[in-house]
mmCIF file of C-alpha atoms in Angstrom:
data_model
loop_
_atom_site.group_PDB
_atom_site.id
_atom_site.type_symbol
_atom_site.label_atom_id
_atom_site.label_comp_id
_atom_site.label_asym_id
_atom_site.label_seq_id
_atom_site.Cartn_x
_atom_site.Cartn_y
_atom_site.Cartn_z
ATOM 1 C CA UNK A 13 -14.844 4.804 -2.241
ATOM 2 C CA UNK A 14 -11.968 2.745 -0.816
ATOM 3 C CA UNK A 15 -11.890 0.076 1.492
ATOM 4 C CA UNK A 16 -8.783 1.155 2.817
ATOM 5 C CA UNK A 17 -8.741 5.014 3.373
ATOM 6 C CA UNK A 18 -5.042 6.929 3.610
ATOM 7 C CA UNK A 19 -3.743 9.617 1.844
ATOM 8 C CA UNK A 20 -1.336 7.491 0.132
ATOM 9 C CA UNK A 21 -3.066 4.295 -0.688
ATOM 10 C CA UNK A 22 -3.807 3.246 -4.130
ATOM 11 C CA UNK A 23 -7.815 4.255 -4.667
ATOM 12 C CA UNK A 24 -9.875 0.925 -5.186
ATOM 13 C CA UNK A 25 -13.296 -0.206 -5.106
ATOM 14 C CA UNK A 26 -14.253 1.853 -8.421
ATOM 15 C CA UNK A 27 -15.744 1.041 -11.433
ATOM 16 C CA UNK A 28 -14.560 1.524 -15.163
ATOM 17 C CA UNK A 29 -16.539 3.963 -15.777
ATOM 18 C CA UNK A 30 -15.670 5.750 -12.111
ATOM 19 C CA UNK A 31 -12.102 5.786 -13.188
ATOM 20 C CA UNK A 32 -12.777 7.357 -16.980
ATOM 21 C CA UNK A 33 -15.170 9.949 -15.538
ATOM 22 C CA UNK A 34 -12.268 10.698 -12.845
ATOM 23 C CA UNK A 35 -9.994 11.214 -15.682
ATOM 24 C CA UNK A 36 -12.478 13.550 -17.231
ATOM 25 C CA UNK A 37 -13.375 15.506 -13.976
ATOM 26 C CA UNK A 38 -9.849 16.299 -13.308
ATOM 27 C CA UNK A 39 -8.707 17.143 -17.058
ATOM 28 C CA UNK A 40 -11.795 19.870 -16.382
ATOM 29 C CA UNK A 41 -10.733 20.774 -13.325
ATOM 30 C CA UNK A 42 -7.275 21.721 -14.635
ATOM 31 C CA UNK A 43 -8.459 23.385 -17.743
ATOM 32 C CA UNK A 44 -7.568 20.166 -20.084
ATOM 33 C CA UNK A 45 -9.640 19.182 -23.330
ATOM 34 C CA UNK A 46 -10.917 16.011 -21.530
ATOM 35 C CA UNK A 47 -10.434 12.627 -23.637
ATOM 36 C CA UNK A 48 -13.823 10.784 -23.042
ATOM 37 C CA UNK A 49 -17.721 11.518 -24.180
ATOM 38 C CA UNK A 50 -20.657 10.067 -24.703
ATOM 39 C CA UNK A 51 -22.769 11.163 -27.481
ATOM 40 C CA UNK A 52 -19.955 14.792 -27.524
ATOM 41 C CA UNK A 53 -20.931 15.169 -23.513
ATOM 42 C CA UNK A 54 -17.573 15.223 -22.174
ATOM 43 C CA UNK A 55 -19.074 16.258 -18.629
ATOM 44 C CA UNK A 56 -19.431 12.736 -16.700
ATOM 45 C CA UNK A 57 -22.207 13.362 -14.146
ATOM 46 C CA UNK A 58 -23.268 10.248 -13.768
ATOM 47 C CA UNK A 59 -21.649 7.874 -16.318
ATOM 48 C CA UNK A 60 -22.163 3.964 -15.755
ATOM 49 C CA UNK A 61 -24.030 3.091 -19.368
ATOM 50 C CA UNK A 62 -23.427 4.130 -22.704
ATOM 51 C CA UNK A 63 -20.573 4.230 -25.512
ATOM 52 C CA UNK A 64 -17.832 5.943 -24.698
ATOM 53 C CA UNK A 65 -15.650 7.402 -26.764
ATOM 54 C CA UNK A 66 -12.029 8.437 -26.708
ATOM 55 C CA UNK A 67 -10.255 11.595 -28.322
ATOM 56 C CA UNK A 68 -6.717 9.921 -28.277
ATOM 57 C CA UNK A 69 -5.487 13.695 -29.616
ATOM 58 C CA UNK A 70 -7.066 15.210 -26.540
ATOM 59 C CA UNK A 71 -4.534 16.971 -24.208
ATOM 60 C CA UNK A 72 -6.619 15.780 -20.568
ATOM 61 C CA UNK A 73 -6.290 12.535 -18.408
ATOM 62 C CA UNK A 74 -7.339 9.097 -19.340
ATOM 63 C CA UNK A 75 -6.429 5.399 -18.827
ATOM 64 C CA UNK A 76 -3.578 3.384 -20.532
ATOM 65 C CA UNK A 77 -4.212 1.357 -23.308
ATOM 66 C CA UNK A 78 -3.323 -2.169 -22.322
ATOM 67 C CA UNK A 79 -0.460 -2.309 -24.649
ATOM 68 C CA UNK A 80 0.447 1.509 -23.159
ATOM 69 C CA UNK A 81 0.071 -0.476 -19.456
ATOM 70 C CA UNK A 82 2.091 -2.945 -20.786
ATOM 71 C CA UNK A 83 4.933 -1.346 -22.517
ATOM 72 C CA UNK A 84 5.619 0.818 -18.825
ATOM 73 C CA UNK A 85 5.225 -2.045 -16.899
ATOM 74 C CA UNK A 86 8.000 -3.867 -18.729
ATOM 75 C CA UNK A 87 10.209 -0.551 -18.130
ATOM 76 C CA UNK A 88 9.606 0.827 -21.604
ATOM 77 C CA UNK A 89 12.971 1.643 -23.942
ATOM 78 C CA UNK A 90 15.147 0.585 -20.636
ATOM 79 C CA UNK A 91 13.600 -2.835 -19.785
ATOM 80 C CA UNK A 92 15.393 -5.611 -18.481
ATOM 81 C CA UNK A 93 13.365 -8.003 -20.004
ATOM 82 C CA UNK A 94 12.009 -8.636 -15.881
ATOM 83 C CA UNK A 95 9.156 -11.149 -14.985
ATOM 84 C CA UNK A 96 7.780 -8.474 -13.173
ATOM 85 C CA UNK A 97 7.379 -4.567 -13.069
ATOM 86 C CA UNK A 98 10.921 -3.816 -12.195
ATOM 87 C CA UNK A 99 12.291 -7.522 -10.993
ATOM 88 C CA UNK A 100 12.258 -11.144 -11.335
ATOM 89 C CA UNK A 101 11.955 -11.068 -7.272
ATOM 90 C CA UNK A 102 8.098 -10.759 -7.122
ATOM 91 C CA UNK A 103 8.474 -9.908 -3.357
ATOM 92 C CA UNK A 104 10.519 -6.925 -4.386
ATOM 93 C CA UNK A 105 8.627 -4.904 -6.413
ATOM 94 C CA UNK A 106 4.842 -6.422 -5.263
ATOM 95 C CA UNK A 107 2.371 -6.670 -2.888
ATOM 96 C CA UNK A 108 0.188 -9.989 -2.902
ATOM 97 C CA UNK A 109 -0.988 -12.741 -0.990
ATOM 98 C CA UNK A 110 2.118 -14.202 0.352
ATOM 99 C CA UNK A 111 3.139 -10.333 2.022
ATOM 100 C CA UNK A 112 -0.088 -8.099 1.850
ATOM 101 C CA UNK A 113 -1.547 -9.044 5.084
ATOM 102 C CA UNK A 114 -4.148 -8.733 2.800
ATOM 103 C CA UNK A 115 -4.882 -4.911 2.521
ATOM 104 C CA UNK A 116 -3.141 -2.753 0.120
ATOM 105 C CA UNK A 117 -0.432 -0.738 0.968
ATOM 106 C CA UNK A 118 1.351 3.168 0.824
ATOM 107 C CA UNK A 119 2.537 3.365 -3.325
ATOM 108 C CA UNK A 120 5.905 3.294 -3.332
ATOM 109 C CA UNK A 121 6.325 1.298 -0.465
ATOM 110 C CA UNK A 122 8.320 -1.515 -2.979
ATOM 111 C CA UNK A 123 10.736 -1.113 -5.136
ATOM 112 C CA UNK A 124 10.188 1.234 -8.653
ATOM 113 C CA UNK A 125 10.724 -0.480 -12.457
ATOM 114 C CA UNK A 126 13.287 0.730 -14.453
ATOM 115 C CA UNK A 127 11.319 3.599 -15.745
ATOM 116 C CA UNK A 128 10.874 4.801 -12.008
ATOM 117 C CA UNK A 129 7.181 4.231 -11.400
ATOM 118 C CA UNK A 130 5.691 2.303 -8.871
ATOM 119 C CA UNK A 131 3.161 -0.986 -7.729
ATOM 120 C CA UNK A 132 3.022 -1.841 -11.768
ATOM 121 C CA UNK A 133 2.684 -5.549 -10.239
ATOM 122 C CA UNK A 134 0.759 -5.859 -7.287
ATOM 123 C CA UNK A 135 -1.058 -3.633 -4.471
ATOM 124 C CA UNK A 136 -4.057 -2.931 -6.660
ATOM 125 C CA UNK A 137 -5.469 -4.047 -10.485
ATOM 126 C CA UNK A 138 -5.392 -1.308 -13.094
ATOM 127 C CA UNK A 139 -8.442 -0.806 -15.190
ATOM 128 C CA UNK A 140 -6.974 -0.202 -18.580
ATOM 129 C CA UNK A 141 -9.194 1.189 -21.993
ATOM 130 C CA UNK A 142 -9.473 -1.880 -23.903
ATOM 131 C CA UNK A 143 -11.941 -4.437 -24.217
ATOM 132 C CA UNK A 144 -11.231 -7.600 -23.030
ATOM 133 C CA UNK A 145 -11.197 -9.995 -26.016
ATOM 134 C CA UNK A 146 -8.488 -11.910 -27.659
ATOM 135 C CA UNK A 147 -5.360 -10.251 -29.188
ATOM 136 C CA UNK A 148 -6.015 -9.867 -33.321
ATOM 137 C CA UNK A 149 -3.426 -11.908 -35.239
ATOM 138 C CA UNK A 150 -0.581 -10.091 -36.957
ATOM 139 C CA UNK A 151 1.348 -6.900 -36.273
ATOM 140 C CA UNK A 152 0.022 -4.129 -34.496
ATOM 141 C CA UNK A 153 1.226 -0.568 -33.975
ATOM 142 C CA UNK A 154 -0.011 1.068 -30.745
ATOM 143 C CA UNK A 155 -3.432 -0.747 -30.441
ATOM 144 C CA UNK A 156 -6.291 0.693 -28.809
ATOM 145 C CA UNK A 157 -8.460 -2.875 -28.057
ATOM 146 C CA UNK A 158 -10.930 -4.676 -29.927
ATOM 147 C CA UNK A 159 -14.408 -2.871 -31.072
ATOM 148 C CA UNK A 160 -16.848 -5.000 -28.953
ATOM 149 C CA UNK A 161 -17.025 -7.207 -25.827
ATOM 150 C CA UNK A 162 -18.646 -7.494 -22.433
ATOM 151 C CA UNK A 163 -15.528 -6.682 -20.230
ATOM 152 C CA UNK A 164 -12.769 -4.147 -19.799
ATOM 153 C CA UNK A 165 -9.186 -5.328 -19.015
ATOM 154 C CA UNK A 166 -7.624 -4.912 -16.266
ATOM 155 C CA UNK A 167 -3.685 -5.289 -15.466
ATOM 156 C CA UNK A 168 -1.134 -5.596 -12.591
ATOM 157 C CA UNK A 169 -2.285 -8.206 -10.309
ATOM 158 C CA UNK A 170 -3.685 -7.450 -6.529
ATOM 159 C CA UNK A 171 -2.617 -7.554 -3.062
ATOM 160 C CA UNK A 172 -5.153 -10.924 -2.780
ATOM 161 C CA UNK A 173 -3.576 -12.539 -6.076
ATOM 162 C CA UNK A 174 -1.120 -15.684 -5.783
ATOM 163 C CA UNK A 175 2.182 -15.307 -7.385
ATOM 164 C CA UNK A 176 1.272 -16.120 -11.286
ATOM 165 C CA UNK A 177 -1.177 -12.940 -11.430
ATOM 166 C CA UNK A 178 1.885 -10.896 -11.680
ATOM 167 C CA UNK A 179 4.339 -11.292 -14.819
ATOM 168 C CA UNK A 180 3.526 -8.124 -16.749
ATOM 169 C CA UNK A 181 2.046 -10.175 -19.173
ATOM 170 C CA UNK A 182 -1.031 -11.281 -17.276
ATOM 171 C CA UNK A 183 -4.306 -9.989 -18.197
ATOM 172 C CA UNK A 184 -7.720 -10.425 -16.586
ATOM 173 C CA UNK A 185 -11.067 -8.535 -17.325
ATOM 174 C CA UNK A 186 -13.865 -7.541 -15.408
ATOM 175 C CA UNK A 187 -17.793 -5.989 -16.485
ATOM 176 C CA UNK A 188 -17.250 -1.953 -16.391
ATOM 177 C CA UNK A 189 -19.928 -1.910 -14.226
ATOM 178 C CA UNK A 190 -17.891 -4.019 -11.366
ATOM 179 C CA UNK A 191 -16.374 -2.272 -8.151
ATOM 180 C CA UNK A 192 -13.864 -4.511 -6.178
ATOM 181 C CA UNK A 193 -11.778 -3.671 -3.169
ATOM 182 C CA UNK A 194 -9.040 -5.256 -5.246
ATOM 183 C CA UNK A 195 -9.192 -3.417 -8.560
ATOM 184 C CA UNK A 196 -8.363 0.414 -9.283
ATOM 185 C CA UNK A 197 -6.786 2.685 -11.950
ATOM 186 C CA UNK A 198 -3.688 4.719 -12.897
ATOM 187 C CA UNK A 199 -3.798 7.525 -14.974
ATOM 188 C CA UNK A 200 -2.098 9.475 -17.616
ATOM 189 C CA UNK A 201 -1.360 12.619 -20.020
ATOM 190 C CA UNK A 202 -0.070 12.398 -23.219
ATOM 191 C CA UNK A 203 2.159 15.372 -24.216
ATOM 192 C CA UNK A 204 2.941 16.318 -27.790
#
């Protein structure tokens, strides 16, 4: 569904729901226990309504958590405390405004964080799990988003975003049901 096509571009234009059902099509199609359902149908035909669940014990695909997002865009148990995924020098690690030419651009093409992965900040938003609501007060330990809300989070910034839509801190949210050319997904396996 991209606006841009390319073999190596970062997939965009897709809802939350396109991205969850992606994650449960190809934990199928590799013979993984697939990590979302709605009502127990973990087959995603046509998902774009409904309460989806997560089996956070289930060996298949699905999207970060925010604070998951978060923790390897900072560079996880190596971070260098950066402003950015992998640098305080946005133009480094990021496509945006100021060097997109507004269009996203091959992954990998910038500089990797500490942890080795890629276009953290910049390129293309990542819809994450969580609903986007305010953080609870207190402590938490590995957080999986508030109960209720409108929007899902996303993370990372875009090639269209100015410079402050970057730090690895910033969070925006969008309706599930929402497609942009600027917002897509990254996915990922848990092992035991």
């Amino acid at each position: 569904p991209s606006n841009w096509k390319g073999d190596n571009l970062p997939v965009e234009q897709v809802t939350w729901y396109d991205a969850i059902a992606y994650c449960n099509k190809r934990s199928l199609k590799e013979g993984l226990k697939p990590a979302y359902s709605i009502g127990g149908n973990t087959n995603p035909s046509n998902w774009s309504s409904g309460t989806i669940s997560c089996d956070w014990n289930a060996s298949g695909y699905r999207l970060p958590t925010e604070a998951e997002w978060e923790y390897a865009a900072r560079g996880g148990n190596k971070s260098k405390g950066y402003k950015y995924s992998g640098s305080n020098d946005l133009g480094s690690v990021a496509w945006y405004d100021g060097n997109s030419g507004q269009k996203t651009h091959s992954v990998g093409g910038k500089q990797a964080n500490e942890l080795g992965i890629y276009d953290m900040s910049g390129n293309a938003w990542e819809w994450c799990w969580d609903i986007y609501e305010s953080y609870p007060g207190g402590a938490q330990t590995d957080p999986h988003g508030a109960a209720s809300g409108s929007r899902r989070v996303r993370r990372g910034g875009g090639w269209h975003n100015l410079a402050y839509g970057f730090a690895v801190s910033y969070r925006g949210g969008d309706s599930a049901a929402v497609a942009y050319y600027v917002i897509g997904f990254r996915c990922l396996r848990v092992f035991p």
